[in-house]
CSV table of C-alpha atoms in Angstrom, one decimal:
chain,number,residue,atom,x,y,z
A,1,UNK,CA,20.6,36.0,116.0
A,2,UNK,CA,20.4,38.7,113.2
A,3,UNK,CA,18.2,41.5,113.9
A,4,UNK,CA,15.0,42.7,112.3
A,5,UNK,CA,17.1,45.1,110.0
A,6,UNK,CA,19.6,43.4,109.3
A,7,UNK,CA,17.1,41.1,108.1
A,8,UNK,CA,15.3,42.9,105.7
A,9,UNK,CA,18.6,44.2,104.4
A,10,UNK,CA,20.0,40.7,103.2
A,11,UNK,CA,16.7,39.8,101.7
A,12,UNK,CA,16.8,43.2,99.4
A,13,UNK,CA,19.8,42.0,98.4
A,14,UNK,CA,18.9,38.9,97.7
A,15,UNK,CA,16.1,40.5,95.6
A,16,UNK,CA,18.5,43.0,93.7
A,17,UNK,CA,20.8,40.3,92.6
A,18,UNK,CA,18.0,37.6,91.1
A,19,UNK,CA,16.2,40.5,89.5
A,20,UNK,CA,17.1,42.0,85.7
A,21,UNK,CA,18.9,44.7,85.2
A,22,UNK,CA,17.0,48.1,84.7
A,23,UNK,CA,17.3,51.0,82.3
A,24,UNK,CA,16.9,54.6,83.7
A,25,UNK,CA,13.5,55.6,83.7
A,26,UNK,CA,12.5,57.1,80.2
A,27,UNK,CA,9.4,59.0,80.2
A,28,UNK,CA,8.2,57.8,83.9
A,29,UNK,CA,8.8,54.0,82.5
A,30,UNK,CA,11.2,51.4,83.4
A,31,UNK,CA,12.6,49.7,80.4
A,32,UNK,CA,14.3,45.8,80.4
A,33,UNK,CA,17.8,46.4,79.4
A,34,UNK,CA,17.9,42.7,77.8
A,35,UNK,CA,14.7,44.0,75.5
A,36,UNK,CA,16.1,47.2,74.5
A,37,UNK,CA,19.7,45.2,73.2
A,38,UNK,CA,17.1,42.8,71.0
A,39,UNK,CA,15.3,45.7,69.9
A,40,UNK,CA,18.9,47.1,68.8
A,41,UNK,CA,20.0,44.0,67.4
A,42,UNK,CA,16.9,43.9,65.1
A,43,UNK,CA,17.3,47.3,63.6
A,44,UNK,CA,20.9,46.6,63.2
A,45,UNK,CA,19.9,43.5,60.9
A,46,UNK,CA,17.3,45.5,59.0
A,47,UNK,CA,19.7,48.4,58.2
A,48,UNK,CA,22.3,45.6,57.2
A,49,UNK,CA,19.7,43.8,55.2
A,50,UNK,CA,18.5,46.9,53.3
A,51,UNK,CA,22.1,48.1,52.6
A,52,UNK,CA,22.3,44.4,50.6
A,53,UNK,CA,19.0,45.1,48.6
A,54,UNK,CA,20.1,48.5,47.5
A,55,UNK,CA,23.2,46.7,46.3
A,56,UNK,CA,21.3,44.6,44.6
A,57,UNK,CA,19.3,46.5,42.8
A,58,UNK,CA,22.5,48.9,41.7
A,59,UNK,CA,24.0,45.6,40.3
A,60,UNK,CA,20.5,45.5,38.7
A,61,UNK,CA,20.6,41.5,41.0
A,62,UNK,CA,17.4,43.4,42.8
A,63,UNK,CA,15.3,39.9,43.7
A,64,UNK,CA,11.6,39.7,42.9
A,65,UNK,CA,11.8,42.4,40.2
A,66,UNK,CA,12.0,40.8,35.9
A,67,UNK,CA,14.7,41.9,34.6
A,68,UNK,CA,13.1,45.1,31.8
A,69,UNK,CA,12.9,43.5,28.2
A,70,UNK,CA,15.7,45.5,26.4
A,71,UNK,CA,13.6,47.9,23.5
A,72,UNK,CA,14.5,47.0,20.5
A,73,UNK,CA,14.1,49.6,17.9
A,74,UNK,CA,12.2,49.5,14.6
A,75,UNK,CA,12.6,50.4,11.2
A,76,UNK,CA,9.5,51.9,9.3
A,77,UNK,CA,8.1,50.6,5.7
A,78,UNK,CA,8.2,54.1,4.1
A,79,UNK,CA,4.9,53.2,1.9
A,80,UNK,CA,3.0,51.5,4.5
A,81,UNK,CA,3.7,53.0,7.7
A,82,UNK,CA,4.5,49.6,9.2
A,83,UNK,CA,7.2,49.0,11.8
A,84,UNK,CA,9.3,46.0,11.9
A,85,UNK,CA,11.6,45.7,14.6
A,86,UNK,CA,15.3,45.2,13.3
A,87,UNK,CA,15.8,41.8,15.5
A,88,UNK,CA,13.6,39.4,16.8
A,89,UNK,CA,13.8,37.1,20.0
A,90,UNK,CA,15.3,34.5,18.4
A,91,UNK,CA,18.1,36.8,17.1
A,92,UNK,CA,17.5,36.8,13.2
A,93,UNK,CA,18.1,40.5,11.9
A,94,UNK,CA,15.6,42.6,9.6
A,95,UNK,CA,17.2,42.4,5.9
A,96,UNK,CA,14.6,44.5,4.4
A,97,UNK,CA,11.3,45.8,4.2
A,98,UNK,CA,8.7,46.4,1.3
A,99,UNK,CA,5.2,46.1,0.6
A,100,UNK,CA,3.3,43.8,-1.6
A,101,UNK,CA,0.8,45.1,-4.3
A,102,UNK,CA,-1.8,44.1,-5.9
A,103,UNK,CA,-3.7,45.3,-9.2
A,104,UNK,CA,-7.2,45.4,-8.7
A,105,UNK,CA,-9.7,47.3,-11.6
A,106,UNK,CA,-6.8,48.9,-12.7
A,107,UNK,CA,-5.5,50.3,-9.4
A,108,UNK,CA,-2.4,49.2,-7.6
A,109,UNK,CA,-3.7,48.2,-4.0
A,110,UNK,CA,-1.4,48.0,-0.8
A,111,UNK,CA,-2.1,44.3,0.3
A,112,UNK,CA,0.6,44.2,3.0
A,113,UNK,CA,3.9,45.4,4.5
A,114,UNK,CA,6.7,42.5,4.4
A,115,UNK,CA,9.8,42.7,6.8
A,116,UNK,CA,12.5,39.8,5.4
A,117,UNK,CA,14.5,38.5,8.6
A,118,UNK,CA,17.5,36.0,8.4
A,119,UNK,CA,20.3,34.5,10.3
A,120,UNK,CA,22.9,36.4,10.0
A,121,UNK,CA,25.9,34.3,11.4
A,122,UNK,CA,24.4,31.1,9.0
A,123,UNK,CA,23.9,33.4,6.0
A,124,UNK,CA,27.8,35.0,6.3
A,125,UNK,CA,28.7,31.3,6.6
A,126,UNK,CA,27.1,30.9,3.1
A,127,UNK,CA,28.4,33.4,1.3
A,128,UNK,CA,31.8,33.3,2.8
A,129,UNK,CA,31.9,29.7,1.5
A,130,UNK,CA,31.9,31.4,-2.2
A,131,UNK,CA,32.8,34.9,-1.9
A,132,UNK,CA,36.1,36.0,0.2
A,133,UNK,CA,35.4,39.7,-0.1
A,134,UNK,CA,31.8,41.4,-0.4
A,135,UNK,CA,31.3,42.5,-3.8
A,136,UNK,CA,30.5,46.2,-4.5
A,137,UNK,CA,27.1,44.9,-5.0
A,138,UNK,CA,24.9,42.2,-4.7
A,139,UNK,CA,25.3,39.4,-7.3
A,140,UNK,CA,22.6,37.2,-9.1
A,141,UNK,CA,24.9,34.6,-8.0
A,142,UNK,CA,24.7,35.6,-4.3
A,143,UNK,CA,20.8,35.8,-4.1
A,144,UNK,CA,20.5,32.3,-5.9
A,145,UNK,CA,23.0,30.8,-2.8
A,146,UNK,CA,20.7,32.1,-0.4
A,147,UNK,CA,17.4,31.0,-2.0
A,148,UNK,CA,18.9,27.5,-2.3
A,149,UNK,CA,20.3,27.3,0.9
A,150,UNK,CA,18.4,26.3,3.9
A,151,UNK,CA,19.1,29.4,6.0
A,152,UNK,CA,17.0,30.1,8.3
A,153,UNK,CA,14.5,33.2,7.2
A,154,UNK,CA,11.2,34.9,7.9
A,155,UNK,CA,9.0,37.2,6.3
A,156,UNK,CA,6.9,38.7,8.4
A,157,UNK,CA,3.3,40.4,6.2
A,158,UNK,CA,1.6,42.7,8.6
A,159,UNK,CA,-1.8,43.7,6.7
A,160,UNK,CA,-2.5,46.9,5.3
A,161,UNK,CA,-5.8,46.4,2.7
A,162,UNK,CA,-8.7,46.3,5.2
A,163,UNK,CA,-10.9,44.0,2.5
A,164,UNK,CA,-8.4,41.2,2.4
A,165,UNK,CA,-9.8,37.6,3.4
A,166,UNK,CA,-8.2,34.2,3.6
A,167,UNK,CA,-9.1,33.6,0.6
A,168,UNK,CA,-8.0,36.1,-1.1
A,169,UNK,CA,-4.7,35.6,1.2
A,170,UNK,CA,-4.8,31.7,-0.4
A,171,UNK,CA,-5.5,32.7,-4.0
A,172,UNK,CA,-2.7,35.1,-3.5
A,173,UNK,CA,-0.1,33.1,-2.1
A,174,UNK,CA,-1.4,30.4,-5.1
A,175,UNK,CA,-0.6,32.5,-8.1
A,176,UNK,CA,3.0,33.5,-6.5
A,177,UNK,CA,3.6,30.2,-5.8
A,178,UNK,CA,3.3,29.2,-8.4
A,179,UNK,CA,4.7,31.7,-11.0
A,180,UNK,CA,8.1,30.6,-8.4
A,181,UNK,CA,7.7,27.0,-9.0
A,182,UNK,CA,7.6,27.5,-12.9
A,183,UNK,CA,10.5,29.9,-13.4
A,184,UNK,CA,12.6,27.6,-10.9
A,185,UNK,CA,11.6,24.0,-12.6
A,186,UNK,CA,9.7,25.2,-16.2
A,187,UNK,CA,6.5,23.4,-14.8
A,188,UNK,CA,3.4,23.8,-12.2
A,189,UNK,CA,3.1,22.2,-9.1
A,190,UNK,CA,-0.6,23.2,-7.8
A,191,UNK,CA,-0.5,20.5,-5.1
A,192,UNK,CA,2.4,21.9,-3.6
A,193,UNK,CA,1.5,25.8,-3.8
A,194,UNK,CA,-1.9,25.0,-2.2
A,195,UNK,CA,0.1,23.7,1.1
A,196,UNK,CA,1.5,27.2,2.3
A,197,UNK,CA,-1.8,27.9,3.9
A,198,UNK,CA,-2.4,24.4,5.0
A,199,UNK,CA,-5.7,24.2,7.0
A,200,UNK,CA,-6.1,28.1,7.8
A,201,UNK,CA,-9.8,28.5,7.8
A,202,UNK,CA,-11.4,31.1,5.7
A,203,UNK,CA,-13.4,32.0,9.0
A,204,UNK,CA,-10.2,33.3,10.3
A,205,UNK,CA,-10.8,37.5,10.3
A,206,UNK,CA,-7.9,39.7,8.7
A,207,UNK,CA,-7.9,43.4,9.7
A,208,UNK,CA,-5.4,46.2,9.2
A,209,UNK,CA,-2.2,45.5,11.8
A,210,UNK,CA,-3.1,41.5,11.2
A,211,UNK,CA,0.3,39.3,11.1
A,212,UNK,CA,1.2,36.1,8.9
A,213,UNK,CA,4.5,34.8,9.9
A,214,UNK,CA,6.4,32.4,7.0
A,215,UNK,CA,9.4,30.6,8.4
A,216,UNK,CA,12.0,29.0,6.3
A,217,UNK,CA,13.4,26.2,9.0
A,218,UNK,CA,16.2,24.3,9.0
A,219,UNK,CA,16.2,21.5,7.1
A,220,UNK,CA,14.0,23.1,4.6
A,221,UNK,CA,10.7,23.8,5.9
A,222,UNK,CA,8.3,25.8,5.6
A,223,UNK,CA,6.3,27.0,8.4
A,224,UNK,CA,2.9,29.5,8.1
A,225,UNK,CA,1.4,31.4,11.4
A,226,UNK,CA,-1.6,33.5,10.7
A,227,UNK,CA,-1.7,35.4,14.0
A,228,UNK,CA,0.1,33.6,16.0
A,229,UNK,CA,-1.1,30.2,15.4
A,230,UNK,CA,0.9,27.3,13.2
A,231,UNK,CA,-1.5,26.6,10.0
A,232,UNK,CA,1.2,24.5,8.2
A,233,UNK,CA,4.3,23.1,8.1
A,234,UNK,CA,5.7,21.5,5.2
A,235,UNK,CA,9.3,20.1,4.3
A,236,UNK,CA,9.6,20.7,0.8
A,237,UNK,CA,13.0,22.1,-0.5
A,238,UNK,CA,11.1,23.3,-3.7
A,239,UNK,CA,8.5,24.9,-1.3
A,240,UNK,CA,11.6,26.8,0.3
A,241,UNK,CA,13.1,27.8,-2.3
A,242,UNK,CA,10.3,29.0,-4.4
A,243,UNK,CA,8.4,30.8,-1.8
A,244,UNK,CA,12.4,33.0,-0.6
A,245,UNK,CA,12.2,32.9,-4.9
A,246,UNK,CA,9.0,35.3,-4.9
A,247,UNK,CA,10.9,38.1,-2.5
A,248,UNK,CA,14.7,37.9,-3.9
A,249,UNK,CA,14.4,35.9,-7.6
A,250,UNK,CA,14.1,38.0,-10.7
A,251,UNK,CA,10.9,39.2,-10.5
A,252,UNK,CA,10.8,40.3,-7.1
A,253,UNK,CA,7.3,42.0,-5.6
A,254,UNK,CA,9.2,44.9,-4.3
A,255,UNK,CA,12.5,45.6,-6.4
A,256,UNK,CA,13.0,48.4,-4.1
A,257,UNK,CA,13.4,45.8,-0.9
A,258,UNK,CA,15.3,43.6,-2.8
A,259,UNK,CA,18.3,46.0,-3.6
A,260,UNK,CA,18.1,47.5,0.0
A,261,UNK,CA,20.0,43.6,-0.1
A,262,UNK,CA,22.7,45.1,-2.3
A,263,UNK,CA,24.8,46.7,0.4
A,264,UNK,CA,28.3,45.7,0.8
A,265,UNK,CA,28.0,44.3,4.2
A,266,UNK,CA,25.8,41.9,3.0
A,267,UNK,CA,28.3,38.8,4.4
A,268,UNK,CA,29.2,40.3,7.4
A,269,UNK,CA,27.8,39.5,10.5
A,270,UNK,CA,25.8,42.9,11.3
A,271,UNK,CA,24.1,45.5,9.2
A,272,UNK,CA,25.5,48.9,9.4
């Protein structure tokens, strides 16, 4: 029969081998070493995980972060002050810039700044088609292919002349219409220049900095925004053609822009 201490001996035993394994006493506490390895493990994983995210973000991969939009620069109407960037979103490339007068009582009054965007892969195609080599300067010939053609082009007015309604925008865009029409086809068309501004109400409110955007689409038409809303779109190669006609036909309303055209990369595929 085992005696009293050798009794309580094989019971501490017992005790010491069904029990967890303890850490040395840290600061007058015991501490599970099974916690402590967890606790490691974690902080492992963290400092794994945050090695990947800095990686990441080097690669410029970072997750939850928009890429930044690339800044695209801008080229300055010298008479206006405007700023046109030189490419838009849908990759069409500033030609030009000028500005649009008007005579009123005798005095020539800034209307609007005009930037003159175009496809420059679809407008290379054009004129490689005719011309191998890019003359010293731009031909008659060259600005009639692109005025026929259905490239795809945009002016862009940006509003300088404070005064300036939609009505005076209309009666505007009537009279160069229309002096377009008659020196492409010897006659009027009044029911076809009064389209370009479609249904845009006369309520609508100009101000300096306001935008009209006029798109010459594919398939030859002709699309009008007035700040960002669609007021018309017409498909009308006449239309097309007459309205490119009042910014690079003979009479153009700013020579000036028009021979900032006559460079000699003019067919290739980016402007110096």
């Amino acid at each position: 029969m085992p005696t009293i201490v050798e009794d309580v001996i094989a019971k501490t035993q017992v005790a010491d081998i069904d029990s967890p394994p303890k850490e040395e006493k840290l600061n007058g506490k015991e501490r599970d070493v099974s916690s402590v390895e967890t606790q490691t493990k974690a902080a492992q994983e963290e400092q794994e995980n945050k090695k990947v995210q800095e990686s990441k973000a080097i690669d410029g991969k970072e997750p939850h972060r928009e890429a930044e939009k690339e800044e695209v620069p801008v080229q300055v109407e010298p008479k206006t002050g405007v700023s046109f960037p030189i490419r838009l979103d849908d990759g069409k490339q500033l030609k030009a810039a000028g500005l649009r007068k008007k005579s009123m009582l005798g005095l020539g009054i800034k209307i609007y700044g005009f930037g003159i965007y175009a496809d420059n892969q679809r407008q290379k195609d054009i004129l490689t088609s005719k011309f191998e080599r890019a003359p010293a300067k731009a031909t008659k010939e060259m600005y009639q292919m692109v005025i026929d053609s259905d490239l795809g082009m945009m002016v862009q007015l940006v509003i300088v002349f404070s005064s300036l309604t939609m009505s005076m925008v209309r009666k505007n865009f009537d009279e160069g219409l229309g002096a377009s029409i008659k020196k492409l086809t010897g006659g009027k068309n009044e029911e076809l220049t009064k389209k370009i501004m479609g249904e845009a109400s006369d309520d609508i409110k100009l101000t300096t900095g306001s935008v009209i955007e006029i798109s010459r689409l594919p398939g030859y038409i002709l699309q009008t925004r007035v700040k960002g809303d669609v007021v018309s779109s017409v498909e009308r190669e006449l239309l097309c053609r007459a309205y490119i006609h009042m910014y690079l036909g003979d009479d153009p309303f700013d020579k000036e822009a028009k021979e900032i055209l006559e460079y000699p990369c003019f067919l290739s595929s980016d402007r110096e």
